[in-house]
Coordinates of C-alpha atoms in Angstrom, one line a residue:
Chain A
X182 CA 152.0 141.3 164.1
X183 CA 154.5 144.2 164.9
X184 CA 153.1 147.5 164.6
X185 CA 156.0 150.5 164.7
X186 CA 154.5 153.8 164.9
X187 CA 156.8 156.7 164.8
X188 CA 160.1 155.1 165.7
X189 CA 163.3 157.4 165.9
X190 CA 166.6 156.8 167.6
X191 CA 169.1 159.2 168.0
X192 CA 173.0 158.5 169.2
X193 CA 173.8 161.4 170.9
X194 CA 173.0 164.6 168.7
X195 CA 173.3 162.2 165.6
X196 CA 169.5 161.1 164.1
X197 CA 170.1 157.5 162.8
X198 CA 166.3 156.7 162.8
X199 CA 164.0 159.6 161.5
X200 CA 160.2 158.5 161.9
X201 CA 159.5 154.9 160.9
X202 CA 156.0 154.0 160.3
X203 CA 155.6 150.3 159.1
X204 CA 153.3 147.4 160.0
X205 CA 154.4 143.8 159.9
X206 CA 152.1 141.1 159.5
X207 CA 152.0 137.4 160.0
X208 CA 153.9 135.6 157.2
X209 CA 155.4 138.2 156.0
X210 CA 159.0 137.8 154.2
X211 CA 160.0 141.7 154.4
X212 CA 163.6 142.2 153.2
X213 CA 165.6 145.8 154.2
X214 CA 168.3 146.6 151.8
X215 CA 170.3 149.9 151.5
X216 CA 173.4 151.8 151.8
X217 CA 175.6 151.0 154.4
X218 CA 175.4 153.6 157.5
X219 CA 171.5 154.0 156.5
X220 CA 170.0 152.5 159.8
X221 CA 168.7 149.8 158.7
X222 CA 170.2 147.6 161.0
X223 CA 169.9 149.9 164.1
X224 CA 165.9 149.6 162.6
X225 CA 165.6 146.0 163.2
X226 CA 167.5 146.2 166.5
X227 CA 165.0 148.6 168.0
X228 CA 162.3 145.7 167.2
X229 CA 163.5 143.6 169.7
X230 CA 164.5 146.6 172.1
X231 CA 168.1 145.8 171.7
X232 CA 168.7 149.1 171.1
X233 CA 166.1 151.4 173.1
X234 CA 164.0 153.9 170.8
X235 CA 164.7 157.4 171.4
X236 CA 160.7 158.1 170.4
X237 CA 158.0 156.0 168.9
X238 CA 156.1 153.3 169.7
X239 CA 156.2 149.0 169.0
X240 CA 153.4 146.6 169.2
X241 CA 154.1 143.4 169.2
X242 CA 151.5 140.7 169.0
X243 CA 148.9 143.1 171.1
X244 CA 151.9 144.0 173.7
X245 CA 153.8 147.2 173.5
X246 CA 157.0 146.6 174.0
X247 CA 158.3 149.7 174.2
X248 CA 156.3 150.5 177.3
X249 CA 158.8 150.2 180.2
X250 CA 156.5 148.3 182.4
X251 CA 156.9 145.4 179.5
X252 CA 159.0 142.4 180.4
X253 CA 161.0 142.5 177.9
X254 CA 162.6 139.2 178.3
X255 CA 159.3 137.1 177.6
X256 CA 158.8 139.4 174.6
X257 CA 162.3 138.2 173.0
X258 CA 161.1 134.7 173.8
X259 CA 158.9 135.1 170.6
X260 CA 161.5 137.2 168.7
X261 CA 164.5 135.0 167.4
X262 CA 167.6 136.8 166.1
X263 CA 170.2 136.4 163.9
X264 CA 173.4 138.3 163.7
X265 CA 175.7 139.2 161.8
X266 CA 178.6 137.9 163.6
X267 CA 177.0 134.6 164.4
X268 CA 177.5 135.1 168.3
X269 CA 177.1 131.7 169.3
X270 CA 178.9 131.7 173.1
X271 CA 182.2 130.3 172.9
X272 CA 182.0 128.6 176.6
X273 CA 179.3 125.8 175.1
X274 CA 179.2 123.1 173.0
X275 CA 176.9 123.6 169.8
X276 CA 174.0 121.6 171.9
X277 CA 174.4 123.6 174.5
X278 CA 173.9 126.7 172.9
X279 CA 170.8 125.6 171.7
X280 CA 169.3 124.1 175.0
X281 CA 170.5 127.2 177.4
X282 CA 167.9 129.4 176.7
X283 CA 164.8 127.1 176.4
X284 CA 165.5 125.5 179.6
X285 CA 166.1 129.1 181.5
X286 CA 163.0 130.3 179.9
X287 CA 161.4 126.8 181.2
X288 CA 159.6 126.2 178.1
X289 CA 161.6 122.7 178.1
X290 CA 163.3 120.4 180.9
X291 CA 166.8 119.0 179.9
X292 CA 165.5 116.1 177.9
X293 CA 163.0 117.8 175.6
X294 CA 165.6 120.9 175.2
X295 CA 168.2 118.1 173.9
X296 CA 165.8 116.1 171.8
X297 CA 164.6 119.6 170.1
X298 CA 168.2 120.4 169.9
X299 CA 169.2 116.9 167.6
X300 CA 166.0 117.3 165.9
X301 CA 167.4 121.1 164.7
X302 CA 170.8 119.8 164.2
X303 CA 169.8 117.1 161.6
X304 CA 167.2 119.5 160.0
X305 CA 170.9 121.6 159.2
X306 CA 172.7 118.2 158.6
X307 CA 175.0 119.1 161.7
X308 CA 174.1 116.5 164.3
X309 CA 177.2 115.6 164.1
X310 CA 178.7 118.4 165.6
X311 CA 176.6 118.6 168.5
X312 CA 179.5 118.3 170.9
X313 CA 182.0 120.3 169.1
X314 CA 182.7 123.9 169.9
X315 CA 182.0 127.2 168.3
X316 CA 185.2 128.0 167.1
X317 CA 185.7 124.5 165.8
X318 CA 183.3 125.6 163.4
X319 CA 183.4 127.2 159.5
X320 CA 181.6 130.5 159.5
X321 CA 178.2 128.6 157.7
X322 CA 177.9 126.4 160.0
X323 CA 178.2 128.5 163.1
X324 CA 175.2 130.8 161.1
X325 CA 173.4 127.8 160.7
X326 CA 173.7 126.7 164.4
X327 CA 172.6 130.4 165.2
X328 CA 169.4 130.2 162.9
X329 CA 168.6 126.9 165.1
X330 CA 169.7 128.3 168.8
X331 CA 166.7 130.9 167.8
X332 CA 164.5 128.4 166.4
X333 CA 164.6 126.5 169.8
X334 CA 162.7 129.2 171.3
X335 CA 159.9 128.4 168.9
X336 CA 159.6 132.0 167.9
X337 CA 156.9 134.0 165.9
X338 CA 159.0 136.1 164.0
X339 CA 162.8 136.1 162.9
X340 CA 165.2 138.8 162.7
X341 CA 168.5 138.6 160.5
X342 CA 170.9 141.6 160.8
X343 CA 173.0 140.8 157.7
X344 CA 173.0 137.2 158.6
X345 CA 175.6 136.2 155.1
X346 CA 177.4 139.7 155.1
X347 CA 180.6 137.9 157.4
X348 CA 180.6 134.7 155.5
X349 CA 183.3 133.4 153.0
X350 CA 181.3 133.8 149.7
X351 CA 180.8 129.6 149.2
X352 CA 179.0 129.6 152.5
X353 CA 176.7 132.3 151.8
X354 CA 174.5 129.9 149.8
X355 CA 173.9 127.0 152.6
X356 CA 172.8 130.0 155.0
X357 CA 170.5 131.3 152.2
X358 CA 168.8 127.9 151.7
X359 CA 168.1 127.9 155.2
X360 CA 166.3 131.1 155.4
X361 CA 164.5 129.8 152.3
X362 CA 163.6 126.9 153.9
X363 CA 162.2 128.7 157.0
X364 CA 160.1 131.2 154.8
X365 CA 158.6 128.1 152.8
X366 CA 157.4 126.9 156.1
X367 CA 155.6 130.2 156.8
X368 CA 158.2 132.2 158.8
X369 CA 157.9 135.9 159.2
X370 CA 160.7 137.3 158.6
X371 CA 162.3 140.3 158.8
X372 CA 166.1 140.5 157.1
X373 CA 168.6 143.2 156.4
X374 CA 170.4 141.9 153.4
X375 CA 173.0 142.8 151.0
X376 CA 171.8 139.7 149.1
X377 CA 169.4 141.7 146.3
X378 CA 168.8 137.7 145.2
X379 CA 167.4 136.8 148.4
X380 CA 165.4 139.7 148.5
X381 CA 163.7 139.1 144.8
X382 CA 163.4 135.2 145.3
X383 CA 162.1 135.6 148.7
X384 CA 161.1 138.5 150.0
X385 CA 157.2 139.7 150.2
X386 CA 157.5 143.0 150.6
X387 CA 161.4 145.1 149.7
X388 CA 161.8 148.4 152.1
X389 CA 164.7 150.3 151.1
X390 CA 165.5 152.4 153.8
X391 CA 168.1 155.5 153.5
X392 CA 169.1 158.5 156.2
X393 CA 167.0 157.0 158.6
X394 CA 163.7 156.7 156.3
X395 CA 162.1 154.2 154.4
X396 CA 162.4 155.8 151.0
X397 CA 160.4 153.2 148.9
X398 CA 159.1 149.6 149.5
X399 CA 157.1 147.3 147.4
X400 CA 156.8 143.8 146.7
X401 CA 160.0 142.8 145.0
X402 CA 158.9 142.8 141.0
X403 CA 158.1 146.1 141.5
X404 CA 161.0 147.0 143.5
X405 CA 163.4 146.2 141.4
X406 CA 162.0 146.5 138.3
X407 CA 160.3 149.8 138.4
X408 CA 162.2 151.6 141.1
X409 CA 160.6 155.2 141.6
X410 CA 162.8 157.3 144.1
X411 CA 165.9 158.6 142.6
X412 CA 168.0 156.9 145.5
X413 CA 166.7 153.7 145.2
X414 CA 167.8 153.9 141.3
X415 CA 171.0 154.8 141.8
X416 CA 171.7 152.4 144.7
X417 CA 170.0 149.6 142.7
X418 CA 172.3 150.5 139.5
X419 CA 175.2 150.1 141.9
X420 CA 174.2 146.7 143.6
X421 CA 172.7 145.1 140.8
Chain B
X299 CA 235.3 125.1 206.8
X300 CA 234.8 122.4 209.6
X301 CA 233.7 125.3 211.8
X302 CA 231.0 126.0 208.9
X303 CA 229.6 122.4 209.1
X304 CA 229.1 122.2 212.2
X305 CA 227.4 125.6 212.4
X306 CA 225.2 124.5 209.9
X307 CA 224.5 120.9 212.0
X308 CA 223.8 122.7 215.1
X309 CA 221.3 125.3 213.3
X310 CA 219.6 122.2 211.7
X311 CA 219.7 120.9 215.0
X312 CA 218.3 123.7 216.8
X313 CA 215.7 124.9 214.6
X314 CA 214.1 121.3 213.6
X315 CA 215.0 118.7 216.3
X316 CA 215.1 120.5 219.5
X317 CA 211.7 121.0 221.4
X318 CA 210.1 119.4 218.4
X319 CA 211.0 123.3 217.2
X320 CA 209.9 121.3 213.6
X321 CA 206.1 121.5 214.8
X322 CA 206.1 125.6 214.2
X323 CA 206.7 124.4 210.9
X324 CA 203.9 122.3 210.3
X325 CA 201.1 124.4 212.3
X326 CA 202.7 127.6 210.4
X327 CA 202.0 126.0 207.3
X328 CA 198.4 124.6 208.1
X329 CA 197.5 128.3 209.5
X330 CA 199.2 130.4 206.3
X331 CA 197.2 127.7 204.0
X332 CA 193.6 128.3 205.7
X333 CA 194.0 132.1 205.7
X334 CA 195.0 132.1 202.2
X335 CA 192.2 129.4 201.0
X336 CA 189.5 131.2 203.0
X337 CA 190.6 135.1 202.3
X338 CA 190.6 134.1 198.8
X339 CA 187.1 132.4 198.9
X340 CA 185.5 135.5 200.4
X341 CA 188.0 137.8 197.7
X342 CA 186.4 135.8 195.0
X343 CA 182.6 136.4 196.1
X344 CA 183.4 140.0 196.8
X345 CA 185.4 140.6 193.9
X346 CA 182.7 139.0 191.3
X347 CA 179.7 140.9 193.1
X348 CA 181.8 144.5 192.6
X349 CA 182.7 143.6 189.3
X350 CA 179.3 142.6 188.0
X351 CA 177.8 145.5 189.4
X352 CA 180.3 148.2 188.3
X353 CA 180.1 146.4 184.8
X354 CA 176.5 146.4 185.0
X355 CA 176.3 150.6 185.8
X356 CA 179.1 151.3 182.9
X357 CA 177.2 148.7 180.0
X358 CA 173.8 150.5 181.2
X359 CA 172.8 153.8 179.1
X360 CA 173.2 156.8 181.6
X361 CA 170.2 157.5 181.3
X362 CA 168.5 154.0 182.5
X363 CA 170.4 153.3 185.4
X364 CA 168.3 152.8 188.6
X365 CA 169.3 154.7 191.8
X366 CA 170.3 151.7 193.6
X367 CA 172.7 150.8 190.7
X368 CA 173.9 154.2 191.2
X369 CA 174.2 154.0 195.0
X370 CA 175.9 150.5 194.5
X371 CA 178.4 151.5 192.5
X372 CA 179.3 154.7 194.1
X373 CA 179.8 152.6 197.2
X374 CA 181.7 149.8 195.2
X375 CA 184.0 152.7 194.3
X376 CA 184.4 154.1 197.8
X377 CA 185.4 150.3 198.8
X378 CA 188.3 150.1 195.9
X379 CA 189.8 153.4 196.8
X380 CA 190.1 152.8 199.9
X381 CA 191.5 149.6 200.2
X382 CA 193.7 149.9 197.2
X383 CA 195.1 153.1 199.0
X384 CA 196.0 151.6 201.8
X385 CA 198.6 149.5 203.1
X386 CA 197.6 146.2 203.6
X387 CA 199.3 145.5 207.3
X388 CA 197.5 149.2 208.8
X389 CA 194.5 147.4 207.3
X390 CA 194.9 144.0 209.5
X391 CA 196.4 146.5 212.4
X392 CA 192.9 148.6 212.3
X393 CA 191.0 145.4 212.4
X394 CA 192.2 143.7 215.4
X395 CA 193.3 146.3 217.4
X396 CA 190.6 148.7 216.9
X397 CA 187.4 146.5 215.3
X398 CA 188.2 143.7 217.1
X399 CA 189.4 145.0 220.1
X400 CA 187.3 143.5 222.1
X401 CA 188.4 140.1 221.4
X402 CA 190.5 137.7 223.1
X403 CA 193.7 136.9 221.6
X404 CA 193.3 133.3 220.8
X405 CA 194.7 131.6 217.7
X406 CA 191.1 130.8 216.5
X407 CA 190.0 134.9 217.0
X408 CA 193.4 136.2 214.9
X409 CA 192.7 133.4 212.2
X410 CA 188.9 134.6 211.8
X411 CA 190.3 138.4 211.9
X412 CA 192.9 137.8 209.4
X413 CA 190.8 135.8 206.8
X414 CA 188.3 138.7 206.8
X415 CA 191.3 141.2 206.4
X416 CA 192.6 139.7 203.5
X417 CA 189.4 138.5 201.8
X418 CA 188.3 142.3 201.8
X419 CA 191.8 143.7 200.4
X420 CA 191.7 140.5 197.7
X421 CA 188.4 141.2 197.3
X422 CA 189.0 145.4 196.1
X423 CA 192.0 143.6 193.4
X424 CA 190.0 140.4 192.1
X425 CA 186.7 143.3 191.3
X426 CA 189.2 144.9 188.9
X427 CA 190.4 141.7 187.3
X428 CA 186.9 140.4 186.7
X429 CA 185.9 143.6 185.7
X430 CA 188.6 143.6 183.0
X431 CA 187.7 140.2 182.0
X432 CA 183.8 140.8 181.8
X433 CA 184.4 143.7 179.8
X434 CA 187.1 141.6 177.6
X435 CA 184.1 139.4 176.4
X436 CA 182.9 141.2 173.3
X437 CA 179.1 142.8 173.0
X438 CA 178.0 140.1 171.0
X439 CA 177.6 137.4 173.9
X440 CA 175.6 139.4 175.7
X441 CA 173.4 140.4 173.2
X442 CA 172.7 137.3 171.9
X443 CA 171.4 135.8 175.6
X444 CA 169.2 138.7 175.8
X445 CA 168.0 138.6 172.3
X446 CA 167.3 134.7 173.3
X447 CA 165.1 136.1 176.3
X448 CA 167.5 135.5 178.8
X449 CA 168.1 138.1 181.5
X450 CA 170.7 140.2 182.5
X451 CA 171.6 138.1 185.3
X452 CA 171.5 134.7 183.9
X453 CA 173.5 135.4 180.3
X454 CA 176.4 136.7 182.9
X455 CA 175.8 133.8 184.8
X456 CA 175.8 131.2 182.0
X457 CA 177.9 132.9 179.2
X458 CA 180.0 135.9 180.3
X459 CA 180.9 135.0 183.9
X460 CA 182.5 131.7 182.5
X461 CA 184.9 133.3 179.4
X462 CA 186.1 136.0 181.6
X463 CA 187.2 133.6 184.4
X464 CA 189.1 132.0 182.0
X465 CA 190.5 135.1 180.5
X466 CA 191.8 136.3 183.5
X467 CA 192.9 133.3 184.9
X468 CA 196.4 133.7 185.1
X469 CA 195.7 136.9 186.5
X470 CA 193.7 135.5 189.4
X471 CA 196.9 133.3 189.8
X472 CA 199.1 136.1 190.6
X473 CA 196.4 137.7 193.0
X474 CA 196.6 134.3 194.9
X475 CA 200.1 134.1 195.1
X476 CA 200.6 137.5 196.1
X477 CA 198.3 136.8 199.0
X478 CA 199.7 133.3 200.0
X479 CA 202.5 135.7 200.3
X480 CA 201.3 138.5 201.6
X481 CA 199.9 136.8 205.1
X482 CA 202.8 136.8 205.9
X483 CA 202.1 139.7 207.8
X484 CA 199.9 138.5 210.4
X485 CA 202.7 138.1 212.4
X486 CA 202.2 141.9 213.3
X487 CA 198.7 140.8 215.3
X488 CA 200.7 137.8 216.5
X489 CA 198.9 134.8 214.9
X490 CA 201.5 131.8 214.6
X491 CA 201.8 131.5 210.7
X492 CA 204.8 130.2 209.3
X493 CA 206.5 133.5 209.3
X494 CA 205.4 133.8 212.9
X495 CA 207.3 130.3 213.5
X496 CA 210.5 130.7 212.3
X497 CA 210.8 134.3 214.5
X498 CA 210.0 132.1 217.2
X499 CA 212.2 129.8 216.7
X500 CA 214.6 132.4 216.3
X501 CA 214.3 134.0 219.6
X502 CA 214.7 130.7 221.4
X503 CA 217.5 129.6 219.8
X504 CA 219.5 132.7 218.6
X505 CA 219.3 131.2 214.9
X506 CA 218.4 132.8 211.7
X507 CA 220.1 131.5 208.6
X508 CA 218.4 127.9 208.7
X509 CA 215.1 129.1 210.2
X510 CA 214.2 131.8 208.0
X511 CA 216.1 130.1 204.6
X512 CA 213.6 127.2 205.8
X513 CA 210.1 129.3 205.3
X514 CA 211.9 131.2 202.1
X515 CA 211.9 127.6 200.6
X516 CA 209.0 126.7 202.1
X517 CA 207.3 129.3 200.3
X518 CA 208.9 128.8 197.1
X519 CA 207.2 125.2 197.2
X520 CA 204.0 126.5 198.0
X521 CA 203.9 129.0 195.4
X522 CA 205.6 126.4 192.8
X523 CA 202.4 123.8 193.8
X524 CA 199.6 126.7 193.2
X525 CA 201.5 127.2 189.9
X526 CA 201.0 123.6 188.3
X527 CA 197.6 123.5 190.1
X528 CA 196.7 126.7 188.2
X529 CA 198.5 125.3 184.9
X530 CA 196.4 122.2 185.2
X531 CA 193.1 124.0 185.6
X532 CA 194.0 126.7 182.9
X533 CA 194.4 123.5 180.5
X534 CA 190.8 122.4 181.5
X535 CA 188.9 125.7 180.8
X536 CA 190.8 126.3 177.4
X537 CA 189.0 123.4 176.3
X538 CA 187.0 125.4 174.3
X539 CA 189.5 127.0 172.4
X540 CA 190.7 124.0 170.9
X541 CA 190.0 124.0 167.1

């Protein structure tokens, strides 16, 4: 499904991405995990082009999207996101958020948007905060909003930049079920994660990436119980 | 003290009564309200088109801007320095003596002439407050309407335009009354504002303490009024921020 052939990024003179090679497929759960300042995250936000590669290439369902003629808008359509600050925008009610982009992307008029938007609400038990405001909300709920906002797009793969990393620790778990939830149904996913529980209960495949390369990855048994590169061990002795 | 009193009567007298000398007044009024509500319609829609466009060139990665965003911008910047750095009344002087030269003086010329004068020098000082308020709006917003597959154009439209209106809000007051204030000025070209009135006033009658006390109040009230209508619609766009 996303194909990322030789993907670098540099920030200025400073080398955050060093050569990626990976290959995504459909269904796929893979998890990122590593040291902070490792480029994990800058990783997945080159997927989506949010942050422009400095070199490489990414195909995404037969398109490449990193070919400047792409329209990179309708490839984002299929790409939901997560972040880590939630970013829901503060000017709209929760059911708002969620109908805005459908109906700009005219995949929905008004009504279906708002019927899609209820049916997501109750799915996160939240329906009845479909009129409230963002910052009327605890931090779980706005990430749960968030998860929906991208659903409503009916998307073929999910990003999560460190979607529990600004939660209050008794929220992380309603945001976790969720993601659960969406993998169960077949998701693919792709989620940087401090949460090395997530990542063993969930994840298909474990990447652990560090200086800019992916160092090791393997499905998670392996992972984390027979960790080969020295870095991986001593970050996995720290976390775990 | 008698003498006083009946200075004051006669000024009253004089500056209201006589001639109907009250209807200066009124038209003044009328006139300073339609150059300010115009000029700052066309300030606005000048002002958000610079700012979006400067914001746009300084958010974009110097090494993916277009040469029309380039070209924009540079002229965008030509436009603020010039009009910031220079005086408002050799502004409207240069435009109806030497742009619109050619024009009869009538009351509906000056009016059109003076709306587009102070619409383009509100315009140079509303582009730096929406620029401050577009740039107030953290990353975030923006990247989530993109990462949505919005584009550029519709998540300012829908989501940053919106918050930095209201965040600069009471900034956008001041520009107003500073302008409401500021047409004052016309009088130089000769169109009969309220400032234009009472001098008129004054030179038929040999008054000036009621006449000109009169349009000081007068603008007091008006700039009290644009106050509470700017607190009342303040109160509407913070609805969001209620918790």
């Amino acid at each position: 499904m996303i194909y990322v052939k030789g993907l670098s990024k540099s920030f200025g003179d400073h080398q955050v991405i060093k050569e990626i090679n990976t290959h995504i497929a459909p269904g796929e759960k893979v998890v990122i995990v590593g040291p902070s300042g490792s480029g994990k995250s800058t990783f997945l936000r080159c997927l989506n082009l949010l942050e422009q590669p400095t070199a490489g290439s990414i195909v995404f369902d037969g398109q490449e999207i990193t070919d400047p003629k792409t329209d990179i808008n309708k490839v984002r359509q299929h790409m939901g996101m997560v972040f880590q600050h939630f970013n829901l925008f503060a000017n709209l009610t929760v059911k708002d958020n969620i109908t805005l982009a459908p109906q700009r992307a005219k995949i929905m008029n008004k009504a279906e948007a708002e019927q899609e938007a209820m049916r997501l609400l109750k799915l996160v038990n939240l329906e009845d905060k479909a009129d409230a405001y963002p910052n009327q909300l605890s931090g779980g709920q706005k990430q749960r909003i968030a998860i929906v906002r991208s659903l409503a797009m009916k998307p073929k793969v999910m990003l999560f930049d460190e979607p529990t990393s600004a939660l209050d620790p008794e929220m992380v778990g309603e945001v976790l079920e969720l993601m659960k939830k969406l993998a169960d149904e077949g998701m693919t996913m792709v989620v940087v994660t401090h949460e090395m529980g997530f990542a063993r209960e969930v994840a298909t495949r474990v990447m652990f990436i560090d200086e800019g390369i992916v160092m090791e990855e393997n499905e998670p048994g392996e992972f984390f119980g027979n960790p080969q590169n020295e870095r991986l061990k001593s970050f996995l002795a720290k976390v775990l | 003290m008698e003498k006083l009193i009946s200075g004051l009567k006669l000024g009253l007298y004089q500056t209201f009564i006589l001639d109907n000398n009250y209807q200066y007044f009124v038209r003044g009024i009328g006139i300073t309200l339609l150059v300010t509500a115009c000029a700052l319609v066309l300030g606005l829609v000048i002002g958000v088109m610079i700012a979006i466009v400067r914001s746009a060139h300084d958010q974009q990665p110097a090494n993916k801007r277009g040469p029309v965003l380039k070209f924009l911008n540079g002229v965008c910047k030509v436009y603020l320095t010039v009009i910031r750095g220079t005086p408002t009344m050799v502004q409207l002087l240069i435009m109806w003596f030497v742009i619109w030269a050619s024009a009869r003086a009538t009351d509906s010329n000056m009016i059109r002439c003076a709306i587009v004068t102070f619409g383009i020098n509100s315009g140079a000082y509303i582009a730096e407050i929406v620029r401050s308020g577009i740039m107030s709006i953290e990353a975030g917003q923006m990247e989530a309407g993109r990462s949505l597959g919005m584009s550029y154009a519709d998540t300012m439209r829908f989501i940053i335009i919106p918050q930095a209106f209201k965040n600069v809000l009471p900034a956008l007051g001041n520009e107003l009354i500073t302008l409401l204030k500021e047409t004052s000025i016309v009088t130089v070209i000769g169109l009969k504002d309220l400032t234009k009135g009472a001098m008129i006033i004054q030179s038929k009658t040999y008054q000036a303490f009621v006449p000109f006390f009169a349009i000081a109040a007068i603008y007091l009230v008006m700039v009290l009024f644009l106050t509470w209508l700017l607190g009342k619609l303040e109160g509407r766009l913070r609805q969001s921020d209620i918790r």
